[in-house]
Short mmCIF file of C-alpha atoms in Angstrom, two decimals:
data_model
loop_
_atom_site.label_atom_id
_atom_site.label_comp_id
_atom_site.label_asym_id
_atom_site.label_seq_id
_atom_site.Cartn_x
_atom_site.Cartn_y
_atom_site.Cartn_z
CA UNK S 25 111.85 68.75 107.47
CA UNK S 26 114.19 69.79 110.25
CA UNK S 27 114.03 73.45 109.16
CA UNK S 28 110.29 73.30 108.78
CA UNK S 29 109.93 72.00 112.35
CA UNK S 30 112.17 74.67 113.69
CA UNK S 31 110.20 77.40 112.04
CA UNK S 32 106.98 76.06 113.46
CA UNK S 33 108.66 75.72 116.86
CA UNK S 34 109.77 79.40 116.97
CA UNK S 35 106.51 80.83 115.80
CA UNK S 36 104.55 78.62 118.26
CA UNK S 37 106.54 80.14 121.05
CA UNK S 38 105.21 83.54 120.20
CA UNK S 39 101.55 82.51 119.99
CA UNK S 40 98.81 84.71 118.62
CA UNK S 41 98.97 85.42 114.90
CA UNK S 42 101.91 83.04 114.37
CA UNK S 43 99.94 80.04 115.84
CA UNK S 44 96.88 80.95 113.87
CA UNK S 45 98.73 81.04 110.59
CA UNK S 46 100.63 77.84 111.27
CA UNK S 47 97.38 76.13 112.27
CA UNK S 48 95.80 77.09 109.01
CA UNK S 49 98.71 75.81 107.01
CA UNK S 50 99.02 72.58 109.00
CA UNK S 51 95.39 71.62 108.88
CA UNK S 52 94.41 73.12 105.64
CA UNK S 53 91.50 75.13 107.19
CA UNK S 54 89.63 77.08 104.46
CA UNK S 55 89.20 80.76 105.03
CA UNK S 56 86.58 83.36 103.82
CA UNK S 57 87.54 85.04 100.61
CA UNK S 58 89.13 81.89 99.07
CA UNK S 59 87.63 80.42 95.90
CA UNK S 60 86.16 76.77 95.82
CA UNK S 61 89.19 75.69 93.80
CA UNK S 62 91.31 72.88 95.10
CA UNK S 63 94.20 73.81 97.46
CA UNK S 64 96.63 72.97 94.67
CA UNK S 65 95.43 75.76 92.42
CA UNK S 66 95.80 79.58 92.46
CA UNK S 67 93.25 82.10 91.25
CA UNK S 68 94.39 82.18 87.62
CA UNK S 69 97.63 80.24 87.39
CA UNK S 70 99.62 79.68 84.27
CA UNK S 71 99.71 75.99 83.43
CA UNK S 72 103.41 75.53 84.59
CA UNK S 73 103.42 78.11 87.36
CA UNK S 74 104.41 76.83 90.85
CA UNK S 75 101.95 77.35 93.64
CA UNK S 76 103.49 79.97 95.97
CA UNK S 77 100.83 80.35 98.69
CA UNK S 78 99.53 77.79 101.17
CA UNK S 79 96.02 78.50 99.94
CA UNK S 80 94.49 79.79 96.70
CA UNK S 81 92.88 83.24 96.68
CA UNK S 82 89.68 84.13 94.93
CA UNK S 83 89.44 86.85 92.22
CA UNK S 84 85.70 87.20 92.68
CA UNK S 85 84.95 87.15 96.36
CA UNK S 86 84.37 90.40 98.24
CA UNK S 87 86.69 89.14 101.11
CA UNK S 88 90.41 88.97 101.23
CA UNK S 89 92.23 86.98 103.94
CA UNK S 90 95.95 86.22 103.63
CA UNK S 91 98.91 86.09 105.91
CA UNK S 92 102.61 85.89 106.28
CA UNK S 93 105.07 84.73 108.90
CA UNK S 94 108.69 85.93 108.35
CA UNK S 95 111.65 84.72 110.58
CA UNK S 96 115.13 86.07 110.11
CA UNK S 97 118.20 84.70 111.81
CA UNK S 98 121.50 86.78 111.64
CA UNK S 99 124.89 86.47 113.11
CA UNK S 100 128.20 88.51 112.95
CA UNK S 101 131.54 87.18 114.09
CA UNK S 102 133.76 89.38 116.18
CA UNK S 103 135.37 92.32 114.23
CA UNK S 104 138.06 94.86 114.86
CA UNK S 105 137.00 98.06 116.74
CA UNK S 106 139.30 100.65 118.33
CA UNK S 107 136.39 101.70 120.63
CA UNK S 108 132.67 101.31 121.08
CA UNK S 109 129.88 103.25 122.45
CA UNK S 110 126.33 102.61 123.89
CA UNK S 111 124.93 102.97 120.34
CA UNK S 112 127.50 100.92 118.60
CA UNK S 113 127.32 97.66 116.55
CA UNK S 114 129.09 95.71 119.19
CA UNK S 115 132.40 94.20 118.15
CA UNK S 116 132.00 90.94 119.88
CA UNK S 117 130.30 87.99 118.14
CA UNK S 118 126.53 88.36 118.20
CA UNK S 119 123.43 86.72 116.95
CA UNK S 120 119.68 87.81 116.71
CA UNK S 121 116.35 86.62 115.55
CA UNK S 122 113.34 88.69 114.44
CA UNK S 123 109.87 87.34 113.72
CA UNK S 124 106.98 89.20 112.19
CA UNK S 125 103.54 87.69 111.49
CA UNK S 126 100.86 89.64 109.50
CA UNK S 127 97.18 88.81 109.06
CA UNK S 128 95.81 90.74 106.07
CA UNK S 129 92.05 91.34 105.95
CA UNK S 130 90.05 93.25 103.32
CA UNK S 131 86.41 93.66 102.27
CA UNK S 132 85.05 95.18 99.00
CA UNK S 133 82.14 97.35 100.00
CA UNK S 134 81.19 97.93 96.39
CA UNK S 135 83.00 98.24 93.14
CA UNK S 136 84.93 101.43 94.12
CA UNK S 137 85.12 101.28 97.86
CA UNK S 138 87.44 98.79 99.85
CA UNK S 139 88.34 98.64 103.57
CA UNK S 140 91.40 96.93 105.02
CA UNK S 141 92.48 95.85 108.47
CA UNK S 142 95.92 94.19 109.14
CA UNK S 143 96.94 92.66 112.49
CA UNK S 144 100.62 92.11 113.23
CA UNK S 145 102.87 90.52 115.75
CA UNK S 146 106.59 91.31 116.09
CA UNK S 147 109.13 89.88 118.37
CA UNK S 148 112.90 89.27 118.67
CA UNK S 149 115.24 92.08 117.49
CA UNK S 150 118.28 92.92 115.50
CA UNK S 151 122.00 92.63 116.16
CA UNK S 152 122.99 94.95 119.03
CA UNK S 153 119.38 95.92 119.50
CA UNK S 154 119.39 97.28 115.92
CA UNK S 155 121.92 99.99 116.90
CA UNK S 156 125.23 101.01 115.29
CA UNK S 157 124.36 100.98 111.67
CA UNK S 158 122.66 103.42 109.36
CA UNK S 159 122.01 100.50 107.07
CA UNK S 160 120.65 98.13 109.66
CA UNK S 161 120.84 94.51 108.42
CA UNK S 162 117.38 93.36 109.17
CA UNK S 163 114.35 95.56 108.10
CA UNK S 164 112.08 93.38 110.39
CA UNK S 165 114.05 94.05 113.55
CA UNK S 166 112.06 95.60 116.46
CA UNK S 167 113.95 98.80 117.15
CA UNK S 168 112.58 99.28 120.68
CA UNK S 169 112.90 96.16 122.87
CA UNK S 170 110.48 97.80 125.41
CA UNK S 171 107.46 97.76 122.85
CA UNK S 172 104.66 95.30 123.74
CA UNK S 173 104.92 91.85 122.22
CA UNK S 174 101.10 91.60 121.99
CA UNK S 175 99.54 91.72 118.47
CA UNK S 176 98.80 95.23 117.30
CA UNK S 177 96.81 96.81 114.51
CA UNK S 178 99.36 97.68 111.82
CA UNK S 179 96.95 99.04 109.25
CA UNK S 180 93.34 100.12 109.13
CA UNK S 181 92.27 102.07 105.96
CA UNK S 182 89.67 102.85 103.43
CA UNK S 183 90.36 103.01 99.64
CA UNK S 184 88.10 105.00 97.36
CA UNK S 185 88.46 104.64 93.51
CA UNK S 186 87.05 107.55 91.51
CA UNK S 187 86.87 106.51 87.75
CA UNK S 188 87.86 109.29 85.25
CA UNK S 189 87.61 107.06 82.05
CA UNK S 190 85.62 104.19 80.66
CA UNK S 191 88.82 102.30 79.41
CA UNK S 192 90.09 99.86 82.01
CA UNK S 193 93.20 97.74 82.68
CA UNK S 194 93.69 94.56 84.58
CA UNK S 195 94.90 94.89 88.18
CA UNK S 196 96.52 92.28 90.37
CA UNK S 197 94.42 91.56 93.46
CA UNK S 198 96.26 91.70 96.86
CA UNK S 199 96.07 92.78 100.46
CA UNK S 200 96.06 96.50 99.65
CA UNK S 201 93.70 96.44 96.61
CA UNK S 202 90.90 94.07 95.77
CA UNK S 203 89.74 95.46 92.33
CA UNK S 204 90.84 93.16 89.41
CA UNK S 205 89.88 95.86 86.87
CA UNK S 206 90.75 99.55 87.18
CA UNK S 207 89.98 102.66 85.00
CA UNK S 208 93.15 103.80 82.98
CA UNK S 209 92.51 107.36 84.33
CA UNK S 210 91.48 107.51 87.89
CA UNK S 211 91.82 109.09 91.32
CA UNK S 212 92.33 107.00 94.37
CA UNK S 213 91.92 108.21 97.92
CA UNK S 214 93.07 106.33 101.10
CA UNK S 215 92.71 107.26 104.71
CA UNK S 216 93.55 105.66 107.96
CA UNK S 217 96.56 103.90 109.41
CA UNK S 218 99.27 102.58 107.01
CA UNK S 219 102.93 102.75 106.26
CA UNK S 220 104.17 105.53 104.04
CA UNK S 221 106.68 103.03 102.61
CA UNK S 222 103.77 100.78 101.58
CA UNK S 223 103.09 103.21 98.74
CA UNK S 224 106.09 105.50 98.24
CA UNK S 225 109.61 104.61 97.01
CA UNK S 226 108.59 101.16 95.87
CA UNK S 227 110.20 98.98 93.13
CA UNK S 228 109.77 95.38 92.10
CA UNK S 229 113.41 94.33 92.96
CA UNK S 230 114.46 96.01 96.28
CA UNK S 231 111.47 96.78 98.49
CA UNK S 232 110.30 93.57 100.29
CA UNK S 233 112.44 92.18 103.14
CA UNK S 234 110.26 89.02 103.16
CA UNK S 235 111.40 87.84 99.68
CA UNK S 236 114.28 90.21 98.56
CA UNK S 237 116.98 92.08 100.36
CA UNK S 238 117.02 92.50 104.16
CA UNK S 239 119.00 95.68 104.67
CA UNK S 240 117.06 98.95 105.52
CA UNK S 241 118.91 101.14 103.05
CA UNK S 242 118.63 98.67 100.24
CA UNK S 243 114.86 98.00 100.48
CA UNK S 244 114.12 101.68 101.25
CA UNK S 245 115.81 105.03 100.32
CA UNK S 246 117.89 105.65 103.45
CA UNK S 247 117.67 109.40 103.05
CA UNK S 248 113.88 109.29 103.00
CA UNK S 249 113.05 110.16 106.54
CA UNK S 250 109.33 109.27 106.07
CA UNK S 251 106.70 109.84 108.71
CA UNK S 252 106.32 106.85 110.93
CA UNK S 253 106.24 105.60 114.60
CA UNK S 254 108.74 102.96 115.96
CA UNK S 255 107.09 100.11 114.13
CA UNK S 256 106.96 101.96 110.82
CA UNK S 257 103.27 103.01 110.68
CA UNK S 258 101.40 106.32 110.91
CA UNK S 259 97.95 107.85 110.41
CA UNK S 260 97.30 109.92 107.37
CA UNK S 261 95.52 110.66 104.02
CA UNK S 262 96.73 109.94 100.51
CA UNK S 263 95.56 110.94 97.10
CA UNK S 264 96.80 109.27 93.86
CA UNK S 265 96.04 110.10 90.23
CA UNK S 266 96.77 107.50 87.49
CA UNK S 267 96.93 108.01 83.85
CA UNK S 268 98.10 105.66 81.00
CA UNK S 269 101.77 106.03 81.42
CA UNK S 270 102.24 108.09 84.68
CA UNK S 271 101.00 108.61 88.16
CA UNK S 272 101.27 111.11 90.93
CA UNK S 273 100.68 110.61 94.61
CA UNK S 274 100.57 112.80 97.74
CA UNK S 275 100.29 111.86 101.41
CA UNK S 276 99.87 113.96 104.54
CA UNK S 277 100.94 111.87 107.64
CA UNK S 278 101.48 112.21 111.33
CA UNK S 279 104.99 112.52 112.78
CA UNK S 280 106.25 111.01 116.00
CA UNK S 281 106.59 113.03 119.21
CA UNK S 282 110.32 112.21 119.64
CA UNK S 283 112.82 110.65 117.27
CA UNK S 284 111.80 107.14 116.35
CA UNK S 285 109.18 107.34 119.09
CA UNK S 286 106.13 105.15 119.45
CA UNK S 287 103.65 107.97 119.97
CA UNK S 288 102.36 110.39 117.15
CA UNK S 289 101.60 114.11 117.18
CA UNK S 290 97.96 114.74 116.27
CA UNK S 291 98.20 118.61 116.02
CA UNK S 292 99.09 119.16 112.37
CA UNK S 293 100.27 122.75 113.18
CA UNK S 294 103.01 121.39 115.36
CA UNK S 295 104.10 118.30 113.30
CA UNK S 296 103.34 116.58 109.98
CA UNK S 297 105.00 114.90 107.00
CA UNK S 298 104.21 115.83 103.44
CA UNK S 299 105.12 113.26 100.68
CA UNK S 300 105.18 113.68 96.94
CA UNK S 301 105.97 111.15 94.24
CA UNK S 302 105.65 111.34 90.48
CA UNK S 303 106.12 108.05 88.53
CA UNK S 304 106.38 107.57 84.81
CA UNK S 305 106.86 104.57 82.35
CA UNK S 306 108.78 105.84 79.20
CA UNK S 307 108.71 102.50 77.41
CA UNK S 308 112.23 102.82 76.24
CA UNK S 309 112.59 99.16 75.33
CA UNK S 310 109.87 97.00 73.76
CA UNK S 311 108.46 94.42 76.20
CA UNK S 312 110.99 95.37 78.91
CA UNK S 313 109.31 97.87 81.16
CA UNK S 314 111.04 100.91 82.51
CA UNK S 315 109.79 102.83 85.55
CA UNK S 316 111.25 106.12 87.02
CA UNK S 317 109.99 107.70 90.25
CA UNK S 318 110.78 111.12 91.60
CA UNK S 319 110.26 111.63 95.25
CA UNK S 320 110.20 114.62 97.72
CA UNK S 321 109.22 115.09 101.24
CA UNK S 322 108.97 117.82 103.85
CA UNK S 323 108.76 117.04 107.52
CA UNK S 324 107.68 119.41 110.25
CA UNK S 325 108.48 118.13 113.86
CA UNK S 326 110.18 118.83 117.08
CA UNK S 327 113.68 118.33 115.53
CA UNK S 328 116.96 119.41 116.96
CA UNK S 329 119.68 121.02 114.78
CA UNK S 330 123.12 119.37 114.70
CA UNK S 331 125.20 122.57 114.59
CA UNK S 332 123.23 124.15 117.55
CA UNK S 333 123.75 120.94 119.51
CA UNK S 334 127.56 121.09 118.86
CA UNK S 335 127.80 124.81 119.61
CA UNK S 336 125.97 124.23 123.03
CA UNK S 337 128.55 121.57 123.87
CA UNK S 338 131.53 123.76 122.91
CA UNK S 339 130.10 126.56 125.01
CA UNK S 340 129.84 124.30 127.98
CA UNK S 341 125.96 124.30 128.13
CA UNK S 342 125.72 120.48 127.83
CA UNK S 343 128.04 117.71 129.02
CA UNK S 344 128.02 116.13 125.56
CA UNK S 345 126.43 117.24 122.24
CA UNK S 346 122.79 116.51 122.69
CA UNK S 347 120.43 116.84 119.76
CA UNK S 348 117.31 116.57 122.09
CA UNK S 349 118.53 119.41 124.51
CA UNK S 350 116.15 122.12 123.21
CA UNK S 351 112.76 123.56 123.95
CA UNK S 352 109.66 122.37 122.16
CA UNK S 353 109.93 123.66 118.59
CA UNK S 354 108.76 123.01 115.14
CA UNK S 355 111.61 122.75 112.47
CA UNK S 356 111.52 121.75 108.89
CA UNK S 357 113.52 118.94 107.12
CA UNK S 358 113.18 118.12 103.40
CA UNK S 359 114.76 115.71 100.91
CA UNK S 360 114.64 114.26 97.44
CA UNK S 361 114.82 110.88 95.81
CA UNK S 362 115.04 109.04 92.56
CA UNK S 363 113.97 105.46 92.05
CA UNK S 364 114.44 103.57 88.80
CA UNK S 365 113.82 99.97 87.82
CA UNK S 366 114.48 98.25 84.45
CA UNK S 367 113.63 94.78 83.10
CA UNK S 368 116.57 93.58 81.01
CA UNK S 369 115.07 90.20 80.18
CA UNK S 370 112.04 88.25 81.40
CA UNK S 371 114.09 86.85 84.21
CA UNK S 372 116.65 89.64 84.84
CA UNK S 373 115.84 93.01 86.47
CA UNK S 374 117.75 95.88 87.89
CA UNK S 375 117.16 98.86 90.09
CA UNK S 376 118.88 102.06 91.38
CA UNK S 377 118.09 104.65 94.04
CA UNK S 378 119.55 108.02 94.92
CA UNK S 379 118.51 110.06 97.88
CA UNK S 380 119.44 113.32 99.63
CA UNK S 381 118.16 115.40 102.56
CA UNK S 382 119.43 118.70 103.88
CA UNK S 383 121.13 116.85 106.79
CA UNK S 384 121.19 119.89 109.28
CA UNK S 385 118.21 118.72 111.23
CA UNK S 386 117.90 115.62 113.38
CA UNK S 387 117.37 112.25 111.66
CA UNK S 388 113.95 111.71 113.14
CA UNK S 389 111.81 108.78 111.84
CA UNK S 390 113.70 106.20 109.67
CA UNK S 391 117.44 106.04 109.93
CA UNK S 392 120.59 108.29 110.11
CA UNK S 393 121.38 108.82 106.40
CA UNK S 394 121.67 112.20 104.75
CA UNK S 395 122.76 110.96 101.25
CA UNK S 396 122.58 107.50 99.67
CA UNK S 397 123.09 105.73 96.37
CA UNK S 398 121.85 102.09 95.92
CA UNK S 399 122.03 99.73 92.90
CA UNK S 400 121.00 96.11 92.49
CA UNK S 401 119.84 93.28 90.43
CA UNK S 402 117.92 90.05 90.75
CA UNK S 403 117.58 87.00 88.55
CA UNK S 404 114.84 84.52 88.55
CA UNK S 405 115.67 80.77 88.48
CA UNK S 406 114.32 79.83 84.88
CA UNK S 407 117.90 78.99 83.79
CA UNK S 408 118.29 76.28 86.39
CA UNK S 409 114.55 75.15 86.17
CA UNK S 410 113.52 76.79 89.53
CA UNK S 411 111.14 79.43 88.31
CA UNK S 412 110.00 80.61 91.79
CA UNK S 413 113.56 81.00 93.13
CA UNK S 414 115.42 84.35 92.90
CA UNK S 415 118.95 85.50 93.56
CA UNK S 416 119.86 89.16 94.21
CA UNK S 417 122.89 91.28 94.56
CA UNK S 418 122.95 94.99 95.70
CA UNK S 419 125.32 97.64 96.83
CA UNK S 420 124.53 100.73 98.92
CA UNK S 421 126.65 103.65 99.95
CA UNK S 422 125.42 105.87 102.69
CA UNK S 423 126.73 109.20 103.89
CA UNK S 424 125.93 112.07 106.37
CA UNK S 425 126.63 115.83 106.29
CA UNK S 426 129.51 117.73 107.88
CA UNK S 427 127.38 118.84 110.87
CA UNK S 428 126.05 115.41 111.62
CA UNK S 429 129.62 114.13 111.30
CA UNK S 430 130.93 116.77 113.78
CA UNK S 431 128.17 115.86 116.20
CA UNK S 432 129.05 112.07 116.27
CA UNK S 433 132.84 112.84 116.30
CA UNK S 434 132.37 114.90 119.49
CA UNK S 435 130.48 112.01 121.27
CA UNK S 436 126.86 112.89 120.38
CA UNK S 437 124.25 110.17 120.02
CA UNK S 438 121.36 109.88 117.52
CA UNK S 439 118.52 107.38 117.93
CA UNK S 440 120.69 104.72 116.18
CA UNK S 441 124.35 105.88 116.06
CA UNK S 442 126.98 106.83 118.70
CA UNK S 443 130.30 105.20 118.97
CA UNK S 444 131.68 107.95 121.32
CA UNK S 445 133.80 109.21 118.55
CA UNK S 446 134.04 109.13 114.73
CA UNK S 447 136.71 108.68 112.07
CA UNK S 448 134.29 109.40 109.22
CA UNK S 449 133.97 107.28 106.12
CA UNK S 450 130.97 106.30 104.05
CA UNK S 451 129.20 103.30 105.19
CA UNK S 452 129.31 100.86 102.25
CA UNK S 453 127.20 97.77 102.28
CA UNK S 454 127.06 94.73 99.81
CA UNK S 455 124.20 92.20 100.23
CA UNK S 456 123.36 89.12 98.30
CA UNK S 457 120.62 86.50 98.86
CA UNK S 458 119.06 83.50 97.37
CA UNK S 459 115.34 82.82 97.94
CA UNK S 460 114.47 79.20 97.41
CA UNK S 461 110.90 78.06 96.96
CA UNK S 462 110.55 74.80 99.12
CA UNK S 463 106.85 73.88 98.83
CA UNK S 464 103.72 75.82 98.15
CA UNK S 465 104.02 78.96 100.45
CA UNK S 466 107.16 77.99 102.26
CA UNK S 467 110.54 79.67 101.24
CA UNK S 468 114.02 79.55 102.64
CA UNK S 469 116.53 82.35 101.89
CA UNK S 470 120.27 82.45 102.95
CA UNK S 471 121.63 85.96 103.01
CA UNK S 472 125.07 87.57 103.30
CA UNK S 473 125.93 91.27 104.13
CA UNK S 474 129.35 92.95 104.27
CA UNK S 475 129.55 96.26 106.02
CA UNK S 476 132.56 98.60 105.44
CA UNK S 477 132.79 101.42 108.01
CA UNK S 478 129.76 100.47 110.17
CA UNK S 479 128.14 103.65 111.58
CA UNK S 480 130.35 105.71 109.27
CA UNK S 481 133.39 104.82 111.42
CA UNK S 482 136.77 103.93 109.82
CA UNK S 483 137.98 102.82 113.30
CA UNK S 484 135.48 99.98 113.31
CA UNK S 485 135.02 96.99 111.15
CA UNK S 486 134.42 95.69 108.55
CA UNK S 487 131.71 93.36 109.67
CA UNK S 488 130.25 90.30 107.97
CA UNK S 489 126.69 89.33 108.58
CA UNK S 490 125.38 85.90 107.33
CA UNK S 491 121.79 85.06 107.80
CA UNK S 492 118.88 82.99 106.75
CA UNK S 493 115.18 83.86 106.29
CA UNK S 494 112.16 81.40 106.75
CA UNK S 495 108.99 82.76 105.03
CA UNK S 496 105.51 81.41 105.08
CA UNK S 497 102.93 82.88 102.67
CA UNK S 498 99.17 82.01 103.20
#
């Protein structure tokens, strides 16, 4: 009860969406889009399934209304550091809290056309203002403390389903898709504002910071510099083709005006991000699904070149290496990724990611990683009679290219990193969590991360980051 009251108190301080969601939970207010079933039921629950949302959601209504509130507390004790810079993970003990509330709205115009509008509120931040790590420890952290704390429109998009076969398969209804039955072969089109990471580089084990891992480079491919503004959203168009055992998707999206900036470039001749993903399901093991996704992206933006910035500094043209000291230009950055997931048993699953980008051009939208490898597992709580609980363990190893290393070694800064020097080593991170289902849509999740060579620097760390997550699902 004390933890529940603390969660309500923190969200109430923020107002807006957090207060609305908590009021609905507290007083049991029905919302459009819900069925007439009792509050203790879900749309089509299994007889022994626990209820994991505050309210049930209809499988037949044209409306969809749901919400989340996610609060993450993190702390790190003091650690050894020979030196620190303005973009370092600070060596003194530190703590931080992030809070993200989202209201998901959807409406099914007809059988094949759906529209979505999501409102979001984000406050708090990450340790050291989310600076000093390529694998930042909190995916929910607001990276720019100057951003408005008012609610904002996170997503607004339309989905069009074009059937290409009469045969259908069952589909799970949710905030990004309302159809409960889809053609086996189909074309789907989306347009509007969304997160590229809402649809690309997903897997069922390491994607969602609200119920799984919290680290940026475990939940996403760190080398995937996908188009996004500071909050992680962009405007774009996406096409997806689905067949029985494979799918392909492509998205064209807007890039920010500056690295990790809040504003987007609307002139596609100057800047754009192109994203490609092919996924297939080979069926290697009976009743234990296998999925493999192959990713590629090409970014066109006003990006600097690390080697040019270093040469300008060595020639005395700049006081320090400065990746932003160049005239307006359009350069190209590209990369590749592999994402695999495997169910080993009904309650045990594993995943692996590998990512690489060419590393010569400025890290621009997501994080400062040029190469990454990531493996992890999760285990559901059937063995200890806690079917909605989950425990996870993952390891990620991040690296950067030689030009990027030299730039940081000479005192250069990126939008995340800059210790004032660098004794290079790979940034290796281990994370484990336990996500405990407390009651209906309320979860508590303790988490622990160990960072070796924070910011790729052998002269700093290691750092331990314990944390806890409070999650409400409506």
